[in-house]
Coordinates of C-alpha atoms and ligand atoms in Angstrom, one line a residue:
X1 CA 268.3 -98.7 -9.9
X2 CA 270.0 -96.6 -11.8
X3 CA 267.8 -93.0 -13.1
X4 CA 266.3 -94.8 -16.8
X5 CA 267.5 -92.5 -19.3
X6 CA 265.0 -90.4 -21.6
X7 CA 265.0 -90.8 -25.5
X8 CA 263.6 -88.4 -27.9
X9 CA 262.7 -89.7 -31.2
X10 CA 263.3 -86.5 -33.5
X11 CA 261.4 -87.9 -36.5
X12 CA 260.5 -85.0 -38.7
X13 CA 262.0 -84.6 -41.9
X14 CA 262.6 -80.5 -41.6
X15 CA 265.8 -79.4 -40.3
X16 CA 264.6 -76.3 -38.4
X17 CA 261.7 -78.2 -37.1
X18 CA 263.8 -81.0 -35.7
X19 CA 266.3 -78.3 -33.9
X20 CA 263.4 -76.4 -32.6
X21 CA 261.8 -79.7 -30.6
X22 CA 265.1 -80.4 -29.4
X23 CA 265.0 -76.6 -27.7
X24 CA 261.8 -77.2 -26.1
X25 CA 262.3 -80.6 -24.9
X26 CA 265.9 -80.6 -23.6
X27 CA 265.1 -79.7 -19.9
X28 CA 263.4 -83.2 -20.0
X29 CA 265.1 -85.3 -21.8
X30 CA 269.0 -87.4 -21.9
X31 CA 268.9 -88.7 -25.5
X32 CA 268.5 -86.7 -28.7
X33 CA 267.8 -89.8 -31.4
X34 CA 267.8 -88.5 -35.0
X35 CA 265.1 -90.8 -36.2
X36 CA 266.1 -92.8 -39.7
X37 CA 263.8 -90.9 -41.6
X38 CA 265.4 -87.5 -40.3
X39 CA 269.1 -88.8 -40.8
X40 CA 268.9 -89.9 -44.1
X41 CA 267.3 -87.1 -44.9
X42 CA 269.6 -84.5 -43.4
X43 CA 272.9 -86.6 -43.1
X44 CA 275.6 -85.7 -40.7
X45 CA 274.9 -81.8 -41.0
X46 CA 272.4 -82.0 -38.7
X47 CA 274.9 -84.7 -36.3
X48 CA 277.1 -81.9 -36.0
X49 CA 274.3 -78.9 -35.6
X50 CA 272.7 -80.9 -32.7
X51 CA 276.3 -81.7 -30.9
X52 CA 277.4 -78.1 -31.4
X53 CA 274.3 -76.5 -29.7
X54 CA 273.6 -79.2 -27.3
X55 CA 277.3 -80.1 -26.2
X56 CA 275.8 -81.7 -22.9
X57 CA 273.0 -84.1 -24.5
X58 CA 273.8 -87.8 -26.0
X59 CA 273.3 -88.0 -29.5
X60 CA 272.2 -91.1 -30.9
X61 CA 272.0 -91.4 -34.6
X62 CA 269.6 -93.9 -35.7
X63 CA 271.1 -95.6 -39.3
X64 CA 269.5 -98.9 -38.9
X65 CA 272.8 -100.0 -40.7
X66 CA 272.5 -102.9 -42.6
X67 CA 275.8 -103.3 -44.3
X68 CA 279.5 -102.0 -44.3
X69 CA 278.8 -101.0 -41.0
X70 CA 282.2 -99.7 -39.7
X71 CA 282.3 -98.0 -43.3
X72 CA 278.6 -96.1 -42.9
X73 CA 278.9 -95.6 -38.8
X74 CA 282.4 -94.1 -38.8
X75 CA 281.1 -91.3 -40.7
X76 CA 278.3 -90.6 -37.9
X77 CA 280.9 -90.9 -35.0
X78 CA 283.1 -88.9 -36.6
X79 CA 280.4 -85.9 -37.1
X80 CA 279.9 -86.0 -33.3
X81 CA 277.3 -89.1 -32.5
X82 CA 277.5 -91.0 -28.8
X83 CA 275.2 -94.0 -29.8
X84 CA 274.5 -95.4 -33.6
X85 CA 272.3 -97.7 -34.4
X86 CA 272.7 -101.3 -36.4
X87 CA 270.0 -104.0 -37.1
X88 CA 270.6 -107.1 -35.7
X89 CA 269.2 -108.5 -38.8
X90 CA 272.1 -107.2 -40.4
X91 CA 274.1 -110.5 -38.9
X92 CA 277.4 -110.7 -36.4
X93 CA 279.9 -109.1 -39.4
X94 CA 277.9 -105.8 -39.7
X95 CA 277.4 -105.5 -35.9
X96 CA 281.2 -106.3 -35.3
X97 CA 281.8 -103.6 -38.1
X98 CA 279.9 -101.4 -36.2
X99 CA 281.1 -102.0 -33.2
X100 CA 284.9 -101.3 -34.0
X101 CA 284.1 -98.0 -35.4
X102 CA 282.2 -97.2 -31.9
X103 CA 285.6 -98.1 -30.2
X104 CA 288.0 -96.2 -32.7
X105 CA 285.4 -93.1 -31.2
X106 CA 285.4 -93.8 -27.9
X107 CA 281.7 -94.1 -28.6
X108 CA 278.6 -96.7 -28.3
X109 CA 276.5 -98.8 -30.6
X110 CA 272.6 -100.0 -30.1
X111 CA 271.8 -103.6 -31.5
X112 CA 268.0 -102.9 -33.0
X113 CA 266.3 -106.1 -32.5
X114 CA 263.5 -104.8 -34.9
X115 CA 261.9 -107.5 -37.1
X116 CA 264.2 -110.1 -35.6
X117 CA 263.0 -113.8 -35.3
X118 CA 265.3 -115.0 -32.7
X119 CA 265.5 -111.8 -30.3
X120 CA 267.6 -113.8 -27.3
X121 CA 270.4 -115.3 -29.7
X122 CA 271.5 -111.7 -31.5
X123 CA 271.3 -110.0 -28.0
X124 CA 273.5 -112.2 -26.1
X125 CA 275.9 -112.6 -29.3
X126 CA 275.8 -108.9 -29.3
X127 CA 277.0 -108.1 -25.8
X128 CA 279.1 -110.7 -26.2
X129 CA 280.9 -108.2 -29.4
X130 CA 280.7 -105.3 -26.8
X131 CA 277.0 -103.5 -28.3
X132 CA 276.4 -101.7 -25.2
X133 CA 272.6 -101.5 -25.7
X134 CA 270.0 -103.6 -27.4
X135 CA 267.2 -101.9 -28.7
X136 CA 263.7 -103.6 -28.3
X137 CA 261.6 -102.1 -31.2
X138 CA 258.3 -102.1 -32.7
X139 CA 258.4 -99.6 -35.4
X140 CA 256.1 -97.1 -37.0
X141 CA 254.8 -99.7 -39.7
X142 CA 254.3 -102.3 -37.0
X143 CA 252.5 -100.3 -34.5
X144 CA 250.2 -99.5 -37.3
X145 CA 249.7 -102.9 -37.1
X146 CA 248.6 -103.7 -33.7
X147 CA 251.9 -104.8 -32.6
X148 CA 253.6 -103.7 -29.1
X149 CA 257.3 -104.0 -27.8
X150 CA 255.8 -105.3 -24.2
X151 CA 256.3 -109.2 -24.1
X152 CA 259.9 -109.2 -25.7
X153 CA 261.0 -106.6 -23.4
X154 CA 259.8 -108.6 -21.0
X155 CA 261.7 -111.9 -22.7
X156 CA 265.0 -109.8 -23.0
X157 CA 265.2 -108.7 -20.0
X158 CA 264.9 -112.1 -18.5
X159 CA 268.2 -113.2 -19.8
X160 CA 269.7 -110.8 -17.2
X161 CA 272.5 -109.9 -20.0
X162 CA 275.1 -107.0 -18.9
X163 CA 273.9 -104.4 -21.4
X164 CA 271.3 -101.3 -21.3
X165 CA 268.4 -102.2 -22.4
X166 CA 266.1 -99.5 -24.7
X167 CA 262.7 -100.0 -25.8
X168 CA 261.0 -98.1 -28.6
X169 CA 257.7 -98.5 -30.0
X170 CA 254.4 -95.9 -29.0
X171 CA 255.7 -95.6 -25.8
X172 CA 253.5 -92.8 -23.9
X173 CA 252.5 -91.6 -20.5
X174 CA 250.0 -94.6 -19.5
X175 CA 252.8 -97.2 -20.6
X176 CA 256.2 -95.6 -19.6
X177 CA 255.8 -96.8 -16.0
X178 CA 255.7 -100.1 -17.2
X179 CA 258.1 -100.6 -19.1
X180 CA 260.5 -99.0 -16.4
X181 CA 259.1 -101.8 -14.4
X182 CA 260.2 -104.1 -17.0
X183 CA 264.0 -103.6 -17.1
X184 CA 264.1 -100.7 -20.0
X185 CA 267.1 -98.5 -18.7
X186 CA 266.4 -96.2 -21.9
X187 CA 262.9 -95.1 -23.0
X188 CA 262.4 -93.8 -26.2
X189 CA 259.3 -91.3 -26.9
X190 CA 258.8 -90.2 -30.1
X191 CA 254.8 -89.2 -31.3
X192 CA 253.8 -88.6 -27.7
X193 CA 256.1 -86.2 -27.3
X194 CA 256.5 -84.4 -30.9
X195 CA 252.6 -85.1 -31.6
X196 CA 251.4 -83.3 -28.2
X197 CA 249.7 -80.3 -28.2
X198 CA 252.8 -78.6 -25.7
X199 CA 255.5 -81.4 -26.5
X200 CA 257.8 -80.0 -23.8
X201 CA 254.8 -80.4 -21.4
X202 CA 254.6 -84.1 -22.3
X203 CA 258.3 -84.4 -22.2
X204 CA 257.7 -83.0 -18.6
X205 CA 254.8 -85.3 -17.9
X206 CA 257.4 -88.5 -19.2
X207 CA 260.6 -87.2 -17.0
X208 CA 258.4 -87.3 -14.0
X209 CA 256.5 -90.4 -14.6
X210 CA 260.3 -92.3 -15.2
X211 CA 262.0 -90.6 -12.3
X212 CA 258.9 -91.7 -10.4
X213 CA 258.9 -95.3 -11.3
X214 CA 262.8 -95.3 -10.8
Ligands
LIG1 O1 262.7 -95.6 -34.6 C1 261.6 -95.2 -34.9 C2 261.0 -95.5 -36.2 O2 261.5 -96.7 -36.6 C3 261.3 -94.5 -37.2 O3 262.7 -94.2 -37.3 C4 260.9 -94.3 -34.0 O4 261.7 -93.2 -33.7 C5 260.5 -95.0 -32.7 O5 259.5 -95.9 -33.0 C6 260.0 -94.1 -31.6 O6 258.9 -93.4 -32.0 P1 257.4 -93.6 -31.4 O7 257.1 -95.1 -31.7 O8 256.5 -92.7 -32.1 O9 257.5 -93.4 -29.9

């Protein structure tokens, strides 16, 4: 099995604040995600303030584009990002949209299955427009709610689909094993890490927990 790759969500709003976690967390960690919140807050500034200092790291910017996606991506891209993100709500034209302004960059594009009624149909229609990743998600508003990314990361990654697989959602030391186990090739931490007391220590804790499980 390939080495699952490491996700930070960077989800604060303050610029200095998100750079500073980055610092302490990239020995750990493969992925620097501005979270949506962050990006729309900053904009691509902060893109090209994390690329510059962290040359070595992939940058995923998380838009959540819903519409004129090659428009609204190819901005991102351009300001340095490896991975953006697009809803698979948003339908097959804003995907495809996406997707084209990923190759123009050389770059890659996440599918977020987030709130999605039929998860199966927009990930295989997605690899089949070359998204490299789909993103199993249970946001913040949802985990509130009870809900858990588990069972359709399980469902997913029983169609056996050539694409990376990343799962999101209050992901944490007790469940990271797991959902290595499951087929997620990227796993996304966000309050477990930033909402520790040390969050490199819990980075640490996660790197070794996914390595160990690998
Ligand atoms: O994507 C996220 C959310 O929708 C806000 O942008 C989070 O970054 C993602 O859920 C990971 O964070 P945790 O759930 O706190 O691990």
């Amino acid at each position: 099995m390939a080495r699952p790759l490491i996700q930070i969500a960077l989800d604060s709003l303050d610029f200095n604040q998100t750079v500073g976690l980055a610092d302490q967390v990239a020995p750990y960690v493969d992925i620097f995600e501005i979270g949506t919140p962050c990006i729309k807050y900053n904009g691509v500034n902060l893109v090209k303030e994390l690329k510059q200092r962290f040359p070595d790291k992939l940058l995923l910017v998380d838009l959540k584009t819903m519409d004129a996606g090659e428009y609204e991506a190819g901005a991102f891209y351009a300001a340095g990002a490896d991975i953006v993100t697009v809803l698979g709500v948003s339908g097959l034209a804003t995907i495809g949209g996406v997707i084209k302004a990923a190759k123009k960059y050389g770059a890659e594009v996440q599918v977020d299955l987030i709130n999605v009624g039929d998860k199966a149909y927009v990930a295989k229609e997605s690899v089949k427009l070359g998204a490299q990743i789909v993103g199993i998600h249970t946001g913040l508003d949802a985990q509130a709610a009870g809900q858990t990314p588990f069972a359709d990361l399980q469902d997913i990654a029983a169609l056996g689909l050539n694409v990376r697989i990343s799962v999101a959602g209050g992901i944490k030391q007790s469940t990271v094993q797991q959902v290595v186990a499951s087929g997620a090739t990227i796993i996304v931490v966000g309050a477990a890490i930033y909402g520790a007391p040390s969050p490199a220590e819990a980075a640490r804790e996660i790197r070794e927990l996914v390595d160990a499980a690998a």
